[in-house]
Short mmCIF file of C-alpha atoms and ligand atoms in Angstrom, two decimals:
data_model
loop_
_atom_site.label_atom_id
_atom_site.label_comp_id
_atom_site.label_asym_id
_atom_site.label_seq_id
_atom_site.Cartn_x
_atom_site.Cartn_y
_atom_site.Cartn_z
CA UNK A 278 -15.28 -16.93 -25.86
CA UNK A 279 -17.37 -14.17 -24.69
CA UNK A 280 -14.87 -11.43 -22.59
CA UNK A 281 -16.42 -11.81 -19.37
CA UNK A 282 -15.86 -16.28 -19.57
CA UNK A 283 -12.19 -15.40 -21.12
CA UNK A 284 -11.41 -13.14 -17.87
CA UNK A 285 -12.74 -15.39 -15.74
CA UNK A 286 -11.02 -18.56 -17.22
CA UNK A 287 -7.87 -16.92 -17.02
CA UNK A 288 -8.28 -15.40 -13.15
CA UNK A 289 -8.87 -19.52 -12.69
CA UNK A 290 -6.13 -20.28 -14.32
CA UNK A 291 -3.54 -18.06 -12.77
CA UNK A 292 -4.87 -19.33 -9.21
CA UNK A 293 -4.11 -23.04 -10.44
CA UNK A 294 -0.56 -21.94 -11.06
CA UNK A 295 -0.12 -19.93 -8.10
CA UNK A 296 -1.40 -23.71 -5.88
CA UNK A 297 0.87 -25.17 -8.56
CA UNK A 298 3.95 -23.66 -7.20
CA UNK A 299 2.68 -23.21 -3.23
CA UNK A 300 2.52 -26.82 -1.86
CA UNK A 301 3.23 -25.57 1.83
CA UNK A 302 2.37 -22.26 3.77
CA UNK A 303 5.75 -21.07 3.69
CA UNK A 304 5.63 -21.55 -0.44
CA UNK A 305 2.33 -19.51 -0.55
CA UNK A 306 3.47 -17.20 1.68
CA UNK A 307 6.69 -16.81 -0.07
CA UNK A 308 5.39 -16.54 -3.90
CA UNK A 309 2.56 -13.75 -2.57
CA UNK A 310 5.58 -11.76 -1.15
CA UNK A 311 6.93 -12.38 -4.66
CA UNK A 312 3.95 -10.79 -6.29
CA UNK A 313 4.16 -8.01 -3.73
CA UNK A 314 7.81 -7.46 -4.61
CA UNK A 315 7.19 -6.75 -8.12
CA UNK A 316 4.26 -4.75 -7.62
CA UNK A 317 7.06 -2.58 -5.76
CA UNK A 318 5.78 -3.12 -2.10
CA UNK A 319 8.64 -2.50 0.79
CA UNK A 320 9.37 -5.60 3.14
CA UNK A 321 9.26 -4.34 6.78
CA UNK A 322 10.91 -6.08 9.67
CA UNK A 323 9.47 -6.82 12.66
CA UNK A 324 12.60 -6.60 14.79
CA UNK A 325 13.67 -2.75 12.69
CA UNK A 326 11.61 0.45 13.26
CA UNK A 327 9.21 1.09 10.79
CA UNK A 328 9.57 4.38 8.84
CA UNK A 329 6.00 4.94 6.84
CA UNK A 330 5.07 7.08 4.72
CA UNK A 331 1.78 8.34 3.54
CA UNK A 332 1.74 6.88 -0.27
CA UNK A 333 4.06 4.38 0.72
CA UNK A 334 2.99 0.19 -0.19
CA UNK A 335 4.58 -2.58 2.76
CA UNK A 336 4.45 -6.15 3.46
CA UNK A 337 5.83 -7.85 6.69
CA UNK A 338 6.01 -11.42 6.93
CA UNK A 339 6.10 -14.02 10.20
CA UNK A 340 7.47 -17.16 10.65
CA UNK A 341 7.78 -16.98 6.68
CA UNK A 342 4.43 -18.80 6.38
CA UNK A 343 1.99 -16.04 7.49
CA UNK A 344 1.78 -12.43 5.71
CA UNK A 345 0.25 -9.18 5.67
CA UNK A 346 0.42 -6.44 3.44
CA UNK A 347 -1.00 -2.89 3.56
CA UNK A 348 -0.87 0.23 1.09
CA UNK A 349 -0.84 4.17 2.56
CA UNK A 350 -3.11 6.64 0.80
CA UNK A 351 -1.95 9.97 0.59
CA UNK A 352 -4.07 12.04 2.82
CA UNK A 353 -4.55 10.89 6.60
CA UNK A 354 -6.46 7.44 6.32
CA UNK A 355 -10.00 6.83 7.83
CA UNK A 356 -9.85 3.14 8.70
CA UNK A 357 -8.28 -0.25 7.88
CA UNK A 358 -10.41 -2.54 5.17
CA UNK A 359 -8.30 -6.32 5.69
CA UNK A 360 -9.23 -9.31 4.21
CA UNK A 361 -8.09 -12.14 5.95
CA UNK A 362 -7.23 -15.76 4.44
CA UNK A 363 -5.11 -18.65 5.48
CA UNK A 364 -1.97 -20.00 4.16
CA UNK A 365 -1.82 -23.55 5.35
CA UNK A 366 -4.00 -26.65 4.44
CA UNK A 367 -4.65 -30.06 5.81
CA UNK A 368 -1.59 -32.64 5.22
CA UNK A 369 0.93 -34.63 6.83
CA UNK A 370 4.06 -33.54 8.63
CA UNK A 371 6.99 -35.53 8.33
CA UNK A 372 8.13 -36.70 11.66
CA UNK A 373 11.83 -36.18 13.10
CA UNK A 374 13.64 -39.22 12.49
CA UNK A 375 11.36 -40.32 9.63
CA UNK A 376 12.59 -43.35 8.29
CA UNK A 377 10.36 -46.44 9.52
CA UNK A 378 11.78 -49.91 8.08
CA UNK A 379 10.32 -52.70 8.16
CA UNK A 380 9.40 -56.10 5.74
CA UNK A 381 12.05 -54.82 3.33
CA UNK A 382 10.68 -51.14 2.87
CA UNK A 383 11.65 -48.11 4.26
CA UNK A 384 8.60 -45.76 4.84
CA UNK A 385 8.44 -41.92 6.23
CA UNK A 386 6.73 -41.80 9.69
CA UNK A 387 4.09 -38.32 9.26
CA UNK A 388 1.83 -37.47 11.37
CA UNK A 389 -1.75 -35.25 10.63
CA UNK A 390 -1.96 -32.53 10.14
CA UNK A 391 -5.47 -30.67 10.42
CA UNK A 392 -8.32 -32.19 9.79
CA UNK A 393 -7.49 -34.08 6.14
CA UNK A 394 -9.74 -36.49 4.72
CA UNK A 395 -7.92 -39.57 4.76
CA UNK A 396 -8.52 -42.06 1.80
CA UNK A 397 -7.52 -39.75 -1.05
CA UNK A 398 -3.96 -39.58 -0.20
CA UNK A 399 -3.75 -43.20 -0.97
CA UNK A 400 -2.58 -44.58 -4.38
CA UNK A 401 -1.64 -41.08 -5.59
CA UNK A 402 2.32 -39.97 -6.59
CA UNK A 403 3.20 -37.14 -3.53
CA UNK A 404 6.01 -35.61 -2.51
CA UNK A 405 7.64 -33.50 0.39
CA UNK A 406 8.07 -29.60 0.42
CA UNK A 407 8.48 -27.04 3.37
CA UNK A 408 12.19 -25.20 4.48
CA UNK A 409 15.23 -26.44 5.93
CA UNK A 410 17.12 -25.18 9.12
CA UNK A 411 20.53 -24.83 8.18
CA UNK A 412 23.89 -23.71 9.87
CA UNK A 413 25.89 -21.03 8.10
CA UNK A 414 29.23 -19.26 8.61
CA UNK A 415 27.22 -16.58 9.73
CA UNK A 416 24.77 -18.70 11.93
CA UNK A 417 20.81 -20.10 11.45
CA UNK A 418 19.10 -19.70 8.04
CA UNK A 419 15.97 -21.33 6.39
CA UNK A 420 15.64 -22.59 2.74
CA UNK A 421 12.59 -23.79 1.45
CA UNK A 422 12.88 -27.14 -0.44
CA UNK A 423 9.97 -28.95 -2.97
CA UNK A 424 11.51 -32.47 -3.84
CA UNK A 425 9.53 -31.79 -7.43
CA UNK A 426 9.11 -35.32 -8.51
CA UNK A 427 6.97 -38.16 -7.89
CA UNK A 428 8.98 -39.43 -4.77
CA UNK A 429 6.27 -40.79 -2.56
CA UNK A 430 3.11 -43.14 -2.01
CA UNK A 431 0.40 -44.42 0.30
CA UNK A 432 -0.01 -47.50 -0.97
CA UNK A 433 -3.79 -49.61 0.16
CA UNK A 434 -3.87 -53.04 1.36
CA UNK A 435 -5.51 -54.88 -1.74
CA UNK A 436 -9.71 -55.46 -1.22
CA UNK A 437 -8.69 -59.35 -0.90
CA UNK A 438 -6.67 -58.99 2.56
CA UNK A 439 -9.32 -56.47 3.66
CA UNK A 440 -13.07 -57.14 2.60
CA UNK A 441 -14.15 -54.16 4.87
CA UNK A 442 -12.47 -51.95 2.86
CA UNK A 443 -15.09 -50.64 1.66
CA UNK A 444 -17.49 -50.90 4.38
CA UNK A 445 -16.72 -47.76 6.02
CA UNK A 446 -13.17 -49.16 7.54
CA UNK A 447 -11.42 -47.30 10.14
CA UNK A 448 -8.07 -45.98 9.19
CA UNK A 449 -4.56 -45.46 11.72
CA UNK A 450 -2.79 -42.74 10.67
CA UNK A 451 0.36 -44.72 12.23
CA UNK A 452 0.11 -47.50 10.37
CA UNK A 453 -1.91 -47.01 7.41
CA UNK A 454 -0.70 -43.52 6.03
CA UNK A 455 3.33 -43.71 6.41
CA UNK A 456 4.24 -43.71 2.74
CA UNK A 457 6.49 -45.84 0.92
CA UNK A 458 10.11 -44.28 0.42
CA UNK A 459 12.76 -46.82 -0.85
CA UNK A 460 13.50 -49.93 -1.15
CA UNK A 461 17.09 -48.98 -0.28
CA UNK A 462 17.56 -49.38 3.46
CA UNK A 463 20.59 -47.43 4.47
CA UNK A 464 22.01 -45.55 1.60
CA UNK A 465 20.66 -42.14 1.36
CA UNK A 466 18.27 -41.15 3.79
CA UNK A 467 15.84 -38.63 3.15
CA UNK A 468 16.62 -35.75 5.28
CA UNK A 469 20.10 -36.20 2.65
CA UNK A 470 18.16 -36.45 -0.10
CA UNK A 471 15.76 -33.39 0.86
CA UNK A 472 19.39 -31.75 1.77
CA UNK A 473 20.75 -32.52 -1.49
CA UNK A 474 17.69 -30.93 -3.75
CA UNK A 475 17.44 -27.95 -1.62
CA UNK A 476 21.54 -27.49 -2.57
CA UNK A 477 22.59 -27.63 1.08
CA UNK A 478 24.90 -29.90 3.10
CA UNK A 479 23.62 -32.33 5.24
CA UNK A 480 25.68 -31.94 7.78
CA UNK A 481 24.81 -28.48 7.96
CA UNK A 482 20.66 -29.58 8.82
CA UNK A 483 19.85 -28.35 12.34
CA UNK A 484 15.92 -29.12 11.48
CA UNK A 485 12.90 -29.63 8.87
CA UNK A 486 9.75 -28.91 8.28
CA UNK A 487 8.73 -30.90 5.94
CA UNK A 488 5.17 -31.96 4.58
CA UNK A 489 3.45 -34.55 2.11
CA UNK A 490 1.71 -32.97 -0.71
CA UNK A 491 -0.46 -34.55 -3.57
CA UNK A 492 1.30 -34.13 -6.97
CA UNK A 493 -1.82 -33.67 -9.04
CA UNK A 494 -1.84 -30.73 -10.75
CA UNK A 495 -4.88 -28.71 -11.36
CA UNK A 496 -7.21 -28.87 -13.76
CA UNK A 497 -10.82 -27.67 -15.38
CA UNK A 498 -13.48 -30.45 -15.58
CA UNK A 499 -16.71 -30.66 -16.27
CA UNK A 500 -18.80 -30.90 -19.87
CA UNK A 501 -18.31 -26.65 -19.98
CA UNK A 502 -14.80 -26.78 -18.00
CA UNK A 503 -17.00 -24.80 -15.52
CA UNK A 504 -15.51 -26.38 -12.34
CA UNK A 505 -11.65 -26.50 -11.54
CA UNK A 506 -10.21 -29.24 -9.20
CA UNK A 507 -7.12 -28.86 -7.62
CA UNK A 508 -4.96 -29.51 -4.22
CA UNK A 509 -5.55 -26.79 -1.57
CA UNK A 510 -8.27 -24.60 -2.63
CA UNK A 511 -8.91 -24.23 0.78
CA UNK A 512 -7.86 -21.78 0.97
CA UNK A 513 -5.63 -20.48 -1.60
CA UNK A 514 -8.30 -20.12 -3.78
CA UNK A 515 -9.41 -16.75 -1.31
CA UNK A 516 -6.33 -16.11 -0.60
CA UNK A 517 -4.83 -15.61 -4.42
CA UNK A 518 -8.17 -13.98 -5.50
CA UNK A 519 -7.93 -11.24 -2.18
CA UNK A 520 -4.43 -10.42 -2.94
CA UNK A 521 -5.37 -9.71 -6.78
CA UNK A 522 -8.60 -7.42 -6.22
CA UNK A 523 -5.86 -5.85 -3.18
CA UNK A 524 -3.39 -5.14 -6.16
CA UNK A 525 -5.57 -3.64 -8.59
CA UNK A 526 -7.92 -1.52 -5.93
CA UNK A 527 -6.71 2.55 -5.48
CA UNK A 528 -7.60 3.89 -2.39
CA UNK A 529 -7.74 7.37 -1.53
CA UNK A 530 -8.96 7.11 2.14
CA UNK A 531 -8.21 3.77 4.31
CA UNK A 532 -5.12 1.57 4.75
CA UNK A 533 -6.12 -1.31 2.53
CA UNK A 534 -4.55 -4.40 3.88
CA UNK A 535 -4.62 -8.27 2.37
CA UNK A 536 -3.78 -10.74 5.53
CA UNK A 537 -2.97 -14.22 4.72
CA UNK A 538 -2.57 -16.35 8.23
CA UNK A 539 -0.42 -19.78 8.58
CA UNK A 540 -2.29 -22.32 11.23
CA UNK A 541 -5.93 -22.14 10.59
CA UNK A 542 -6.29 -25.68 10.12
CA UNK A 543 -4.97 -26.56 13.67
CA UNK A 544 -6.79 -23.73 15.61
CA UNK A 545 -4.61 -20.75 14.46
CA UNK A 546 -2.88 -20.53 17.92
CA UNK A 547 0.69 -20.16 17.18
CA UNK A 548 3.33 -17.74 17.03
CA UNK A 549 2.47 -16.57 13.42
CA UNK A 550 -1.75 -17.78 13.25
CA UNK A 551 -4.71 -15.42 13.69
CA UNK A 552 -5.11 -15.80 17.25
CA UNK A 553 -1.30 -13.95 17.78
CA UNK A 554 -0.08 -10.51 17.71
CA UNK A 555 0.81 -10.68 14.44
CA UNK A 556 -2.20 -8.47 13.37
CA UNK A 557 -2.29 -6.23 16.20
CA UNK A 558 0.72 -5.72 17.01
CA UNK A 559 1.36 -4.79 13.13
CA UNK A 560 -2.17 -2.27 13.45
CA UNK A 561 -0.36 -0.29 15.81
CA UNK A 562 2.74 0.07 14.28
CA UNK A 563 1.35 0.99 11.11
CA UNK A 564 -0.40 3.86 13.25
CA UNK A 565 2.64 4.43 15.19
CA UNK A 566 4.93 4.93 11.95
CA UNK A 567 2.30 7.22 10.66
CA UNK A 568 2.67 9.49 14.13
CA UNK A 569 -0.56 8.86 15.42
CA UNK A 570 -0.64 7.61 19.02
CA UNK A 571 -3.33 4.71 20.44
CA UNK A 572 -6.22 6.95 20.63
CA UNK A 573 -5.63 6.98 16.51
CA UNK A 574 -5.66 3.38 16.61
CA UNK A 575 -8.46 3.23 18.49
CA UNK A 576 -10.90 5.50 16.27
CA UNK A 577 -9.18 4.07 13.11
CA UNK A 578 -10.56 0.38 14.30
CA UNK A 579 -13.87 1.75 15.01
CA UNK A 580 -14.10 2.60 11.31
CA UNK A 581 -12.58 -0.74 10.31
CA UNK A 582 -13.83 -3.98 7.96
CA UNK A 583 -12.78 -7.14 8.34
CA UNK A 584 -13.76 -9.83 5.57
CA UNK A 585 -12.57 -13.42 6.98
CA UNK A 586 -12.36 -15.25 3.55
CA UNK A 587 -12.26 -19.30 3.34
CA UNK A 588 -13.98 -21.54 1.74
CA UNK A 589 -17.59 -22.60 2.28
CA UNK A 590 -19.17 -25.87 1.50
CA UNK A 591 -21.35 -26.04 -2.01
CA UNK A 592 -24.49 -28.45 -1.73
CA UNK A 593 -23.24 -31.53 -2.56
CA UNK A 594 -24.91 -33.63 -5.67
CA UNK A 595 -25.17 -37.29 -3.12
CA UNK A 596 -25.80 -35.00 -0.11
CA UNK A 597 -27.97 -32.27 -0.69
CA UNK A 598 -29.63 -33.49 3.00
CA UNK A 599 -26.69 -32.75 4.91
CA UNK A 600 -26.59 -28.97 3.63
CA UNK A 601 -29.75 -26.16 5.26
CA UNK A 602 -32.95 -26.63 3.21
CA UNK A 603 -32.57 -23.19 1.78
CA UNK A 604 -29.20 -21.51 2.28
CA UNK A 605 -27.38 -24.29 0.07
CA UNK A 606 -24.50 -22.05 -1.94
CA UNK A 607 -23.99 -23.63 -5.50
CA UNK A 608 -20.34 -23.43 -7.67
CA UNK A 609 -19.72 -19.82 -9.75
CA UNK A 610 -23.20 -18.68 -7.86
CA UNK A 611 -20.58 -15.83 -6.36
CA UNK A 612 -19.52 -14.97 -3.23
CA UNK A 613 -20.81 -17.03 -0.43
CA UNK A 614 -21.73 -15.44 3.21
CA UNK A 615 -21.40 -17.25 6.03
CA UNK A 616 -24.03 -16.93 8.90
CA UNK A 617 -23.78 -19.08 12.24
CA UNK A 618 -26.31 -18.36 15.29
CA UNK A 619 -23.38 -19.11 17.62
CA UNK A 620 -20.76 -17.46 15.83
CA UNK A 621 -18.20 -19.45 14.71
CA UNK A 622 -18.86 -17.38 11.48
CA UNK A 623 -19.00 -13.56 12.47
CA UNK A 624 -21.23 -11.92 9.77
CA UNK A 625 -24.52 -10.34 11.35
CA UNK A 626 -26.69 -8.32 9.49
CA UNK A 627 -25.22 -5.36 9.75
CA UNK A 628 -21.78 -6.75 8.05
CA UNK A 629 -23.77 -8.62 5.42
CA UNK A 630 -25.51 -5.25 4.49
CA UNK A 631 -22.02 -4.20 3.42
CA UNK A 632 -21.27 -7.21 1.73
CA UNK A 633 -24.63 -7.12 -0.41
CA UNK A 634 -23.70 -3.23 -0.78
CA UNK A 635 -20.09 -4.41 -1.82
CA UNK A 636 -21.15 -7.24 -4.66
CA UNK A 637 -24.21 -5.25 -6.28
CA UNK A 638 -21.61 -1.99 -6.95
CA UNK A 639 -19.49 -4.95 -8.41
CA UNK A 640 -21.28 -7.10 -10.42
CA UNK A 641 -20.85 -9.97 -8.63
CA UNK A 642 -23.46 -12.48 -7.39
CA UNK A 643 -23.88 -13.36 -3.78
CA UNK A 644 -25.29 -16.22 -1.57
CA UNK A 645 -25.80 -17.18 1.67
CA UNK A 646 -24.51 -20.11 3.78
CA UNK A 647 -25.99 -21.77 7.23
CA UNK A 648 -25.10 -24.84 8.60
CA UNK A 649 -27.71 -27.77 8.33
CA UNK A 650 -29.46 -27.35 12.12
CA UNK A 651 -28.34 -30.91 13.05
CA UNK A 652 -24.78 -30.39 11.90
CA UNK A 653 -22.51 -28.70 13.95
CA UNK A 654 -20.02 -27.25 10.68
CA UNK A 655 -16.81 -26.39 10.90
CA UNK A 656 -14.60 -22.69 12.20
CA UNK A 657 -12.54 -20.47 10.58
CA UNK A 658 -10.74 -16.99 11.22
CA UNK A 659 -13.29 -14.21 11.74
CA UNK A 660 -14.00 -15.09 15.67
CA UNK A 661 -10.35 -15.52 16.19
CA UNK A 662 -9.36 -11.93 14.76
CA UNK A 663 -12.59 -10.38 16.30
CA UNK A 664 -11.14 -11.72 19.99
CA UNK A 665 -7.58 -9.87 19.06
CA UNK A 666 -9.11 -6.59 17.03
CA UNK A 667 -12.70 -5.73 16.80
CA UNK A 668 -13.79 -3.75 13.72
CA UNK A 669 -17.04 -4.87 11.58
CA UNK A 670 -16.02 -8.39 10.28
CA UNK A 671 -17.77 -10.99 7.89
CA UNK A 672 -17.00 -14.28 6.67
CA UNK A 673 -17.31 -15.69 3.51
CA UNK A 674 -16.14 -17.78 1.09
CA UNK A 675 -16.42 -19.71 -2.00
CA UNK A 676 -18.32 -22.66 -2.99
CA UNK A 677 -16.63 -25.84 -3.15
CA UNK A 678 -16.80 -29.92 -3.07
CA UNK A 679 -14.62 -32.23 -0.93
CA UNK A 680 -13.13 -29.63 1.28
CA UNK A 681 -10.08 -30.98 2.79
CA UNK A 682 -9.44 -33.50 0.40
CA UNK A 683 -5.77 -33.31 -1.20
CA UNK A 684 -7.80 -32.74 -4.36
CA UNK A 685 -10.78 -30.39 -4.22
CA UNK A 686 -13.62 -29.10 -6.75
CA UNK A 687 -14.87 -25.67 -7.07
CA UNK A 688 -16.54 -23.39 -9.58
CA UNK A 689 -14.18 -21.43 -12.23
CA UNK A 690 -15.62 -18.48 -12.09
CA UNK A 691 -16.18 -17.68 -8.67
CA UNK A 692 -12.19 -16.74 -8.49
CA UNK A 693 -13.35 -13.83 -10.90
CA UNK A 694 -15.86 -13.00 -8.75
CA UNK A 695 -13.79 -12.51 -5.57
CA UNK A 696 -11.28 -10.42 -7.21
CA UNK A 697 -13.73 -8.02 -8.55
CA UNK A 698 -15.83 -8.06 -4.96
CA UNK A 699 -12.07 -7.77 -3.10
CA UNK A 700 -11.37 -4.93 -5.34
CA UNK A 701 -14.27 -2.75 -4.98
CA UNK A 702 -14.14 -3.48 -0.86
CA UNK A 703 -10.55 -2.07 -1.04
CA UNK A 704 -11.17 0.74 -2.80
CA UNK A 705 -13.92 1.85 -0.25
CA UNK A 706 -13.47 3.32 2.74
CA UNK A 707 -16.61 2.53 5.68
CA UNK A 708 -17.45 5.81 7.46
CA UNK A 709 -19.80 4.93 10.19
CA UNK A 710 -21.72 7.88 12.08
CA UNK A 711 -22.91 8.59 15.80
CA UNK A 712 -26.00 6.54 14.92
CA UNK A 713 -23.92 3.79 13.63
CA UNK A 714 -25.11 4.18 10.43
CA UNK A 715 -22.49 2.87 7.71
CA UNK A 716 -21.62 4.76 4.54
CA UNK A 717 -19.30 3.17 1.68
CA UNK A 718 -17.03 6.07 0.13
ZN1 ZN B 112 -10.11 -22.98 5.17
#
């Protein structure tokens, strides 16, 4: 295998057992602060002062799903370069009180979460992950839980008691996609049972979190193994590739900083999502810590990139009318940039200069994405940052099939390509002029 396909394959393969082990936001977030640990980055607290210091490598998390990490050069810093990705995915949330019996069965009452294509969750082993609130001598903690077995399933009414099954049938989330849990009415219930593999009393629960997740693991296919398929590459396919280029990139002038947001898929309003102070409140503190005052902050954000990474819709091979005539990205064509007239994606040509700038000093391919005219598309995290903090900001993504599907399809070498294209944007700094004019250093 040539070196280039043998790096590649294996940046593809670490990302399928990073989703492997992250089947909620809070598991994502928690294995990247992992990585982070061992790459000998300091965990900050948001409710301690924050003592920086120039050299000095941090991470701060919220809400334990969302998380943002930023590295100090030496000598006093020109701007921030973030890339910003999301934690979460589309799934079901398992309801308080879950257990629904009924006709002999117990079932777990969910409701949606995001906006998840429905009919692949049927007829497929899932199970339940997310954290636990639990009382302690010492008060409130959280433990994460991942019931890892094949606990769960949605199971479909056969084609003989419904012949419109497959004539474009509505579904009820209420009553078609609660999924079977026991046959056992009344001996353990699963709150116990989640209780019991997370190692904690049950009488000591004071609240879940808890969500479905598909129990597919993920694979290569295709005739070259040139596409992988796996649950949540939206969008922990950016958000795995961002924080490797982030490890590997020096930086001699800029605070480099990889972002990774929990609530994208249900608008990002919350405590911990991309519309809350989570970002800027953590800007100025890292210029605060650093001694400089607003004004700092202020000139500092004025030399400033945002990249707003999440996945982008690949031309589909049934489809190919329902994606623009010309601006159609393809799997492993590279990075994809997203362009939207009323801005729901953020790039303008200025931003995409730097991108182009970016990928050619990298090696890595680009393309360009625009909604179908007729099609109104979908949103994503660069107009919500850009309302909180307003530096240069893109979007982009990579190409993929059956985005928000439990089980998605996307090219295996465009991972490669994001790490090199996130590591050569973190190692630049973007000095911009009194004409504007931008300069990569
Ligand atoms: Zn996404």
């Amino acid at each position: 295998m040539p070196e280039k396909e043998s790096r590649s394959r294996k940046s593809a393969q670490n990302l399928l057992n990073f989703i492997q082990k992250s089947p909620t936001s809070f598991h994502a977030a928690e294995n990247a602060a992992a990585e982070l640990e061992r790459q000998g980055f300091v965990r900050l607290q948001e409710n301690r002062e924050w003592k920086l210091a120039p050299g000095g490598e941090y991470y701060v998390m919220r809400n334990g799903s969302s998380l943002i990490a930023f590295s100090i050069p030496e000598q006093p810093f020109e701007g921030f370069q973030m890339i910003c990705s999301h934690t979460d995915s589309p799934a079901f949330k398992i309801k308080e009180i879950p257990e629904l019996e009924g006709s002999g069965y117990v079932r777990l009452n969910v409701e949606k979460y995001g906006g998840a294509l429905l009919v692949p969750w049927f007829d497929r082993p899932l199970s339940a992950a997310g954290r636990l609130l639990v009382r302690t001598p010492e008060g409130i903690s959280s433990v994460l839980v991942n019931i890892d077995r094949d606990l769960l399933i949605i199971p479909s009414l056969a084609i003989h008691l419904n012949r419109e099954a497959n004539n474009g049938y509505k579904y009820q989330i209420q009553k078609d996609l609660c999924p079977l849990y026991t046959q056992g009415a009344g001996k353990r219930t699963f709150l116990a049972l989640a209780a019991e593999e997370a190692g904690v009393k049950e009488e000591a629960l004071l609240g879940a979190e808890l969500y479905l997740y598909n129990r597919q693991k993920g694979t290569f296919t295709g005739a070259d193994e040139e596409f992988i398929s796996s649950p949540r590459l939206d969008d922990l396919q950016c958000l795995f590739a961002s924080l490797q280029g982030f490890l590997q990139a020096e930086n001699r002038r800029s605070i480099k900083m990889f972002c990774a947001f929990d609530n994208e898929e249900v608008g990002s309003r919350s405590r911990q999502g991309a519309a809350s102070t989570f970002l800027p409140y953590t800007l100025e503190r890292i210029c605060c810590g650093l001694g400089g005052g607003r004004e700092k902050l202020m000139t500092a954000l004025a030399s400033s990139f945002i990249i707003s990474a999440d996945n982008a819709h690949a031309v589909h091979p049934a489809y190919p009318e329902k994606s623009d005539a010309q601006n159609r990205p393809r799997m492993n064509g590279g990075i994809v940039i997203k362009y939207n007239a009323y801005q729901k994606y953020t790039t303008d040509a200025r931003s995409a200069a730097v991108l182009k700038l970016l990928c050619g000093q990298a090696g890595v391919p680009w393309q360009t994405y625009v909604n179908h005219s007729d099609a109104a598309g979908g949103s994503t995290l660069g107009n919500i940052l850009n309302a909180q903090v307003s530096p240069y900001t893109a979007d982009i993504g990579l190409a993929q099939l059956a985005m928000h599907s439990p089980y998605e399809t996307a090219g295996a070498e465009d991972s490669w390509y994001l790490e090199q294209a996130a590591k050569e944007f973190y190692s630049s700094a973007l000095v911009v002029d009194e004409k504007e004019n931008l300069r990569l250093e």
